Amino acid sequence: MNLGSLSPFRLAYCAMPSFDIVSQVNPMEIENAVNQSKKELANRFDFKGSTAEIVLEKNEIKLSAEDQFKLKALVEIVISKLAKRSISLKNVDKGQPDLSPLGHARQVIKIKQGIEPTVAKQITGFIREGKFKVTTQIQGEGIRVTGKSKDELQTVMAAIRAQDFPLAVSFQNFRD
């Protein structure tokens, strides 16, 4: 059958089933976790009168405190709030604390969005080694998986869920 002779409406039905593998954290959940952390910071007795601070800038949470011990407590507060908001700690990158000679401490916690090229190659390699009847294509910060049957795609999804990758992955745009 000549695909050029099909109308665009019927051509859509000839497309193969596919889905996207992504690694995204909901920005509203990050904001909620930071707001909860700020509330706990305001209510904690050990932080009364201190200059500890939590600031959210896009996908970075900047922490500052008077000393290393208070900074460590701040990190624990923020990490626990992120975990309670169902943000995978695989997507959280705690930077090294920056200590000034006067004792003031700062640290940046980055929230990873998207799949890095090295991890994308690892995921596509895993799919290829599994001998699934699908094709993979790295598209920016995501991976498109295409196959002939929806059952095969669901098998790939189950295999990826069972595997432990350095990032939390989810699936979007499942097209039948």
PDB file of C-alpha atoms in Angstrom:
ATOM      1  CA  MET A   1       0.000   0.000   0.000  1.00  0.00           C
ATOM      2  CA  ASN A   2       1.314   3.435  -0.912  1.00  0.00           C
ATOM      3  CA  LEU A   3       1.379   5.649   2.223  1.00  0.00           C
ATOM      4  CA  GLY A   4       1.350   8.779   0.069  1.00  0.00           C
ATOM      5  CA  SER A   5      -2.180   7.944  -1.093  1.00  0.00           C
ATOM      6  CA  LEU A   6      -3.564   7.865   2.495  1.00  0.00           C
ATOM      7  CA  SER A   7      -5.221  10.888   3.986  1.00  0.00           C
ATOM      8  CA  PRO A   8      -3.445  12.436   7.024  1.00  0.00           C
ATOM      9  CA  PHE A   9      -6.267  11.120   9.239  1.00  0.00           C
ATOM     10  CA  ARG A  10      -5.753   7.501   8.141  1.00  0.00           C
ATOM     11  CA  LEU A  11      -1.949   7.927   8.191  1.00  0.00           C
ATOM     12  CA  ALA A  12      -2.145   8.581  11.950  1.00  0.00           C
ATOM     13  CA  TYR A  13      -3.519   5.080  12.441  1.00  0.00           C
ATOM     14  CA  CYS A  14      -0.520   3.564  10.597  1.00  0.00           C
ATOM     15  CA  ALA A  15       1.887   4.964  13.192  1.00  0.00           C
ATOM     16  CA  MET A  16       3.480   2.419  15.480  1.00  0.00           C
ATOM     17  CA  PRO A  17       2.806   2.375  19.237  1.00  0.00           C
ATOM     18  CA  SER A  18       5.359   4.339  21.257  1.00  0.00           C
ATOM     19  CA  PHE A  19       6.101   5.959  24.598  1.00  0.00           C
ATOM     20  CA  ASP A  20       8.684   8.320  26.057  1.00  0.00           C
ATOM     21  CA  ILE A  21      11.034   7.623  28.961  1.00  0.00           C
ATOM     22  CA  VAL A  22      11.644  10.812  30.951  1.00  0.00           C
ATOM     23  CA  SER A  23      13.060  11.905  34.281  1.00  0.00           C
ATOM     24  CA  GLN A  24      11.120  14.892  35.563  1.00  0.00           C
ATOM     25  CA  VAL A  25      10.350  16.269  38.991  1.00  0.00           C
ATOM     26  CA  ASN A  26       7.210  18.357  39.431  1.00  0.00           C
ATOM     27  CA  PRO A  27       8.367  21.935  40.190  1.00  0.00           C
ATOM     28  CA  MET A  28       5.321  22.513  42.404  1.00  0.00           C
ATOM     29  CA  GLU A  29       6.371  19.592  44.620  1.00  0.00           C
ATOM     30  CA  ILE A  30       9.857  21.095  44.960  1.00  0.00           C
ATOM     31  CA  GLU A  31       8.309  24.437  45.918  1.00  0.00           C
ATOM     32  CA  ASN A  32       5.983  22.763  48.439  1.00  0.00           C
ATOM     33  CA  ALA A  33       8.903  20.887  50.027  1.00  0.00           C
ATOM     34  CA  VAL A  34      10.914  24.111  50.334  1.00  0.00           C
ATOM     35  CA  ASN A  35       7.949  25.953  51.885  1.00  0.00           C
ATOM     36  CA  GLN A  36       7.458  23.143  54.417  1.00  0.00           C
ATOM     37  CA  SER A  37      11.193  23.267  55.206  1.00  0.00           C
ATOM     38  CA  LYS A  38      11.003  27.024  55.791  1.00  0.00           C
ATOM     39  CA  LYS A  39       8.071  26.530  58.179  1.00  0.00           C
ATOM     40  CA  GLU A  40       9.974  23.892  60.134  1.00  0.00           C
ATOM     41  CA  LEU A  41      13.041  26.152  60.193  1.00  0.00           C
ATOM     42  CA  ALA A  42      10.962  28.979  61.695  1.00  0.00           C
ATOM     43  CA  ASN A  43       9.546  26.680  64.395  1.00  0.00           C
ATOM     44  CA  ARG A  44      12.695  24.785  65.413  1.00  0.00           C
ATOM     45  CA  PHE A  45      14.165  25.753  68.750  1.00  0.00           C
ATOM     46  CA  ASP A  46      17.770  25.139  67.707  1.00  0.00           C
ATOM     47  CA  PHE A  47      17.417  27.747  64.921  1.00  0.00           C
ATOM     48  CA  LYS A  48      15.901  30.555  67.058  1.00  0.00           C
ATOM     49  CA  GLY A  49      17.857  33.762  66.505  1.00  0.00           C
ATOM     50  CA  SER A  50      20.119  32.250  63.841  1.00  0.00           C
ATOM     51  CA  THR A  51      20.582  33.498  60.286  1.00  0.00           C
ATOM     52  CA  ALA A  52      19.811  30.180  58.611  1.00  0.00           C
ATOM     53  CA  GLU A  53      18.149  30.485  55.219  1.00  0.00           C
ATOM     54  CA  ILE A  54      16.565  28.280  52.532  1.00  0.00           C
ATOM     55  CA  VAL A  55      16.156  29.785  49.042  1.00  0.00           C
ATOM     56  CA  LEU A  56      14.669  28.118  45.938  1.00  0.00           C
ATOM     57  CA  GLU A  57      15.922  29.233  42.517  1.00  0.00           C
ATOM     58  CA  LYS A  58      14.546  27.159  39.613  1.00  0.00           C
ATOM     59  CA  ASN A  59      15.979  23.666  40.232  1.00  0.00           C
ATOM     60  CA  GLU A  60      18.424  24.684  42.958  1.00  0.00           C
ATOM     61  CA  ILE A  61      17.817  24.917  46.681  1.00  0.00           C
ATOM     62  CA  LYS A  62      20.419  27.179  48.292  1.00  0.00           C
ATOM     63  CA  LEU A  63      21.059  26.697  51.989  1.00  0.00           C
ATOM     64  CA  SER A  64      23.074  28.931  54.303  1.00  0.00           C
ATOM     65  CA  ALA A  65      23.691  28.731  58.044  1.00  0.00           C
ATOM     66  CA  GLU A  66      25.988  30.100  60.737  1.00  0.00           C
ATOM     67  CA  ASP A  67      28.044  26.921  61.050  1.00  0.00           C
ATOM     68  CA  GLN A  68      28.549  23.454  59.650  1.00  0.00           C
ATOM     69  CA  PHE A  69      26.310  21.746  62.236  1.00  0.00           C
ATOM     70  CA  LYS A  70      23.306  23.951  61.486  1.00  0.00           C
ATOM     71  CA  LEU A  71      23.904  23.493  57.763  1.00  0.00           C
ATOM     72  CA  LYS A  72      23.839  19.724  58.219  1.00  0.00           C
ATOM     73  CA  ALA A  73      20.515  20.032  60.098  1.00  0.00           C
ATOM     74  CA  LEU A  74      19.146  22.227  57.265  1.00  0.00           C
ATOM     75  CA  VAL A  75      20.128  19.621  54.662  1.00  0.00           C
ATOM     76  CA  GLU A  76      18.373  16.900  56.680  1.00  0.00           C
ATOM     77  CA  ILE A  77      15.204  19.028  56.935  1.00  0.00           C
ATOM     78  CA  VAL A  78      15.099  19.729  53.182  1.00  0.00           C
ATOM     79  CA  ILE A  79      15.898  16.130  52.151  1.00  0.00           C
ATOM     80  CA  SER A  80      13.199  14.740  54.464  1.00  0.00           C
ATOM     81  CA  LYS A  81      10.607  17.181  53.049  1.00  0.00           C
ATOM     82  CA  LEU A  82      11.585  16.278  49.474  1.00  0.00           C
ATOM     83  CA  ALA A  83      11.200  12.580  50.300  1.00  0.00           C
ATOM     84  CA  LYS A  84       7.791  13.167  51.908  1.00  0.00           C
ATOM     85  CA  ARG A  85       6.646  14.942  48.722  1.00  0.00           C
ATOM     86  CA  SER A  86       7.484  11.762  46.726  1.00  0.00           C
ATOM     87  CA  ILE A  87      10.506  13.312  45.022  1.00  0.00           C
ATOM     88  CA  SER A  88      12.975  10.527  44.284  1.00  0.00           C
ATOM     89  CA  LEU A  89      16.290  11.116  46.015  1.00  0.00           C
ATOM     90  CA  LYS A  90      17.966   9.762  42.861  1.00  0.00           C
ATOM     91  CA  ASN A  91      17.119  13.136  41.280  1.00  0.00           C
ATOM     92  CA  VAL A  92      18.601  15.099  44.196  1.00  0.00           C
ATOM     93  CA  ASP A  93      22.262  16.106  43.990  1.00  0.00           C
ATOM     94  CA  LYS A  94      23.695  17.450  47.235  1.00  0.00           C
ATOM     95  CA  GLY A  95      26.674  19.642  46.449  1.00  0.00           C
ATOM     96  CA  GLN A  96      29.693  19.944  48.699  1.00  0.00           C
ATOM     97  CA  PRO A  97      29.289  22.346  51.642  1.00  0.00           C
ATOM     98  CA  ASP A  98      31.157  25.612  51.241  1.00  0.00           C
ATOM     99  CA  LEU A  99      32.666  26.678  54.569  1.00  0.00           C
ATOM    100  CA  SER A 100      34.060  30.189  55.005  1.00  0.00           C
ATOM    101  CA  PRO A 101      37.008  30.892  57.320  1.00  0.00           C
ATOM    102  CA  LEU A 102      34.627  32.718  59.663  1.00  0.00           C
ATOM    103  CA  GLY A 103      32.551  29.546  60.050  1.00  0.00           C
ATOM    104  CA  HIS A 104      29.593  30.531  57.838  1.00  0.00           C
ATOM    105  CA  ALA A 105      28.416  27.584  55.723  1.00  0.00           C
ATOM    106  CA  ARG A 106      26.568  27.320  52.388  1.00  0.00           C
ATOM    107  CA  GLN A 107      25.414  24.409  50.266  1.00  0.00           C
ATOM    108  CA  VAL A 108      23.452  23.956  47.038  1.00  0.00           C
ATOM    109  CA  ILE A 109      21.049  21.064  46.456  1.00  0.00           C
ATOM    110  CA  LYS A 110      20.310  20.566  42.754  1.00  0.00           C
ATOM    111  CA  ILE A 111      17.207  18.805  41.451  1.00  0.00           C
ATOM    112  CA  LYS A 112      18.072  16.931  38.251  1.00  0.00           C
ATOM    113  CA  GLN A 113      15.574  17.313  35.413  1.00  0.00           C
ATOM    114  CA  GLY A 114      15.844  15.284  32.225  1.00  0.00           C
ATOM    115  CA  ILE A 115      17.969  12.286  31.336  1.00  0.00           C
ATOM    116  CA  GLU A 116      21.668  13.004  30.857  1.00  0.00           C
ATOM    117  CA  PRO A 117      23.248  11.580  27.660  1.00  0.00           C
ATOM    118  CA  THR A 118      25.363   9.011  29.556  1.00  0.00           C
ATOM    119  CA  VAL A 119      22.310   7.667  31.430  1.00  0.00           C
ATOM    120  CA  ALA A 120      20.256   7.725  28.197  1.00  0.00           C
ATOM    121  CA  LYS A 121      22.905   5.537  26.529  1.00  0.00           C
ATOM    122  CA  GLN A 122      22.830   3.217  29.543  1.00  0.00           C
ATOM    123  CA  ILE A 123      19.026   2.861  29.285  1.00  0.00           C
ATOM    124  CA  THR A 124      19.019   2.324  25.513  1.00  0.00           C
ATOM    125  CA  GLY A 125      21.852  -0.214  25.907  1.00  0.00           C
ATOM    126  CA  PHE A 126      19.796  -2.074  28.532  1.00  0.00           C
ATOM    127  CA  ILE A 127      16.811  -2.196  26.158  1.00  0.00           C
ATOM    128  CA  ARG A 128      19.020  -3.378  23.289  1.00  0.00           C
ATOM    129  CA  GLU A 129      20.588  -6.123  25.458  1.00  0.00           C
ATOM    130  CA  GLY A 130      17.095  -7.294  26.450  1.00  0.00           C
ATOM    131  CA  LYS A 131      16.466  -8.293  22.818  1.00  0.00           C
ATOM    132  CA  PHE A 132      13.082  -6.554  22.820  1.00  0.00           C
ATOM    133  CA  LYS A 133      11.440  -6.000  19.441  1.00  0.00           C
ATOM    134  CA  VAL A 134      11.501  -2.220  19.793  1.00  0.00           C
ATOM    135  CA  THR A 135      13.594   0.694  18.587  1.00  0.00           C
ATOM    136  CA  THR A 136      14.917   3.470  20.814  1.00  0.00           C
ATOM    137  CA  GLN A 137      15.788   7.024  19.947  1.00  0.00           C
ATOM    138  CA  ILE A 138      17.383   9.575  22.285  1.00  0.00           C
ATOM    139  CA  GLN A 139      15.504  12.864  21.904  1.00  0.00           C
ATOM    140  CA  GLY A 140      17.082  15.655  23.932  1.00  0.00           C
ATOM    141  CA  GLU A 141      16.425  14.843  27.591  1.00  0.00           C
ATOM    142  CA  GLY A 142      14.122  11.886  26.889  1.00  0.00           C
ATOM    143  CA  ILE A 143      14.049   8.566  25.072  1.00  0.00           C
ATOM    144  CA  ARG A 144      11.378   7.523  22.559  1.00  0.00           C
ATOM    145  CA  VAL A 145      10.654   3.795  22.428  1.00  0.00           C
ATOM    146  CA  THR A 146       8.713   2.492  19.405  1.00  0.00           C
ATOM    147  CA  GLY A 147       7.469  -1.034  18.762  1.00  0.00           C
ATOM    148  CA  LYS A 148       4.982  -2.976  16.673  1.00  0.00           C
ATOM    149  CA  SER A 149       2.828  -4.175  19.568  1.00  0.00           C
ATOM    150  CA  LYS A 150       1.665  -2.461  22.701  1.00  0.00           C
ATOM    151  CA  ASP A 151       2.363  -5.682  24.643  1.00  0.00           C
ATOM    152  CA  GLU A 152       6.046  -5.491  23.748  1.00  0.00           C
ATOM    153  CA  LEU A 153       6.163  -1.849  24.909  1.00  0.00           C
ATOM    154  CA  GLN A 154       4.575  -2.801  28.230  1.00  0.00           C
ATOM    155  CA  THR A 155       7.183  -5.562  28.633  1.00  0.00           C
ATOM    156  CA  VAL A 156       9.923  -2.954  28.101  1.00  0.00           C
ATOM    157  CA  MET A 157       8.279  -0.674  30.699  1.00  0.00           C
ATOM    158  CA  ALA A 158       8.192  -3.502  33.255  1.00  0.00           C
ATOM    159  CA  ALA A 159      11.859  -4.337  32.589  1.00  0.00           C
ATOM    160  CA  ILE A 160      12.902  -0.687  33.021  1.00  0.00           C
ATOM    161  CA  ARG A 161      10.909  -0.378  36.276  1.00  0.00           C
ATOM    162  CA  ALA A 162      12.678  -3.488  37.619  1.00  0.00           C
ATOM    163  CA  GLN A 163      16.129  -2.123  36.717  1.00  0.00           C
ATOM    164  CA  ASP A 164      17.970   0.313  39.007  1.00  0.00           C
ATOM    165  CA  PHE A 165      19.147   3.358  37.043  1.00  0.00           C
ATOM    166  CA  PRO A 166      20.944   6.407  38.520  1.00  0.00           C
ATOM    167  CA  LEU A 167      17.824   8.538  37.871  1.00  0.00           C
ATOM    168  CA  ALA A 168      14.159   7.994  38.632  1.00  0.00           C
ATOM    169  CA  VAL A 169      12.461   7.395  35.285  1.00  0.00           C
ATOM    170  CA  SER A 170       8.811   7.675  34.339  1.00  0.00           C
ATOM    171  CA  PHE A 171       6.827   7.076  31.170  1.00  0.00           C
ATOM    172  CA  GLN A 172       4.832   9.600  29.151  1.00  0.00           C
ATOM    173  CA  ASN A 173       2.965   9.898  25.849  1.00  0.00           C
ATOM    174  CA  PHE A 174       1.967   6.252  25.521  1.00  0.00           C
ATOM    175  CA  ARG A 175       0.491   6.043  22.036  1.00  0.00           C
ATOM    176  CA  ASP A 176      -1.369   2.989  20.867  1.00  0.00           C
TER     177      ASP A 176
END
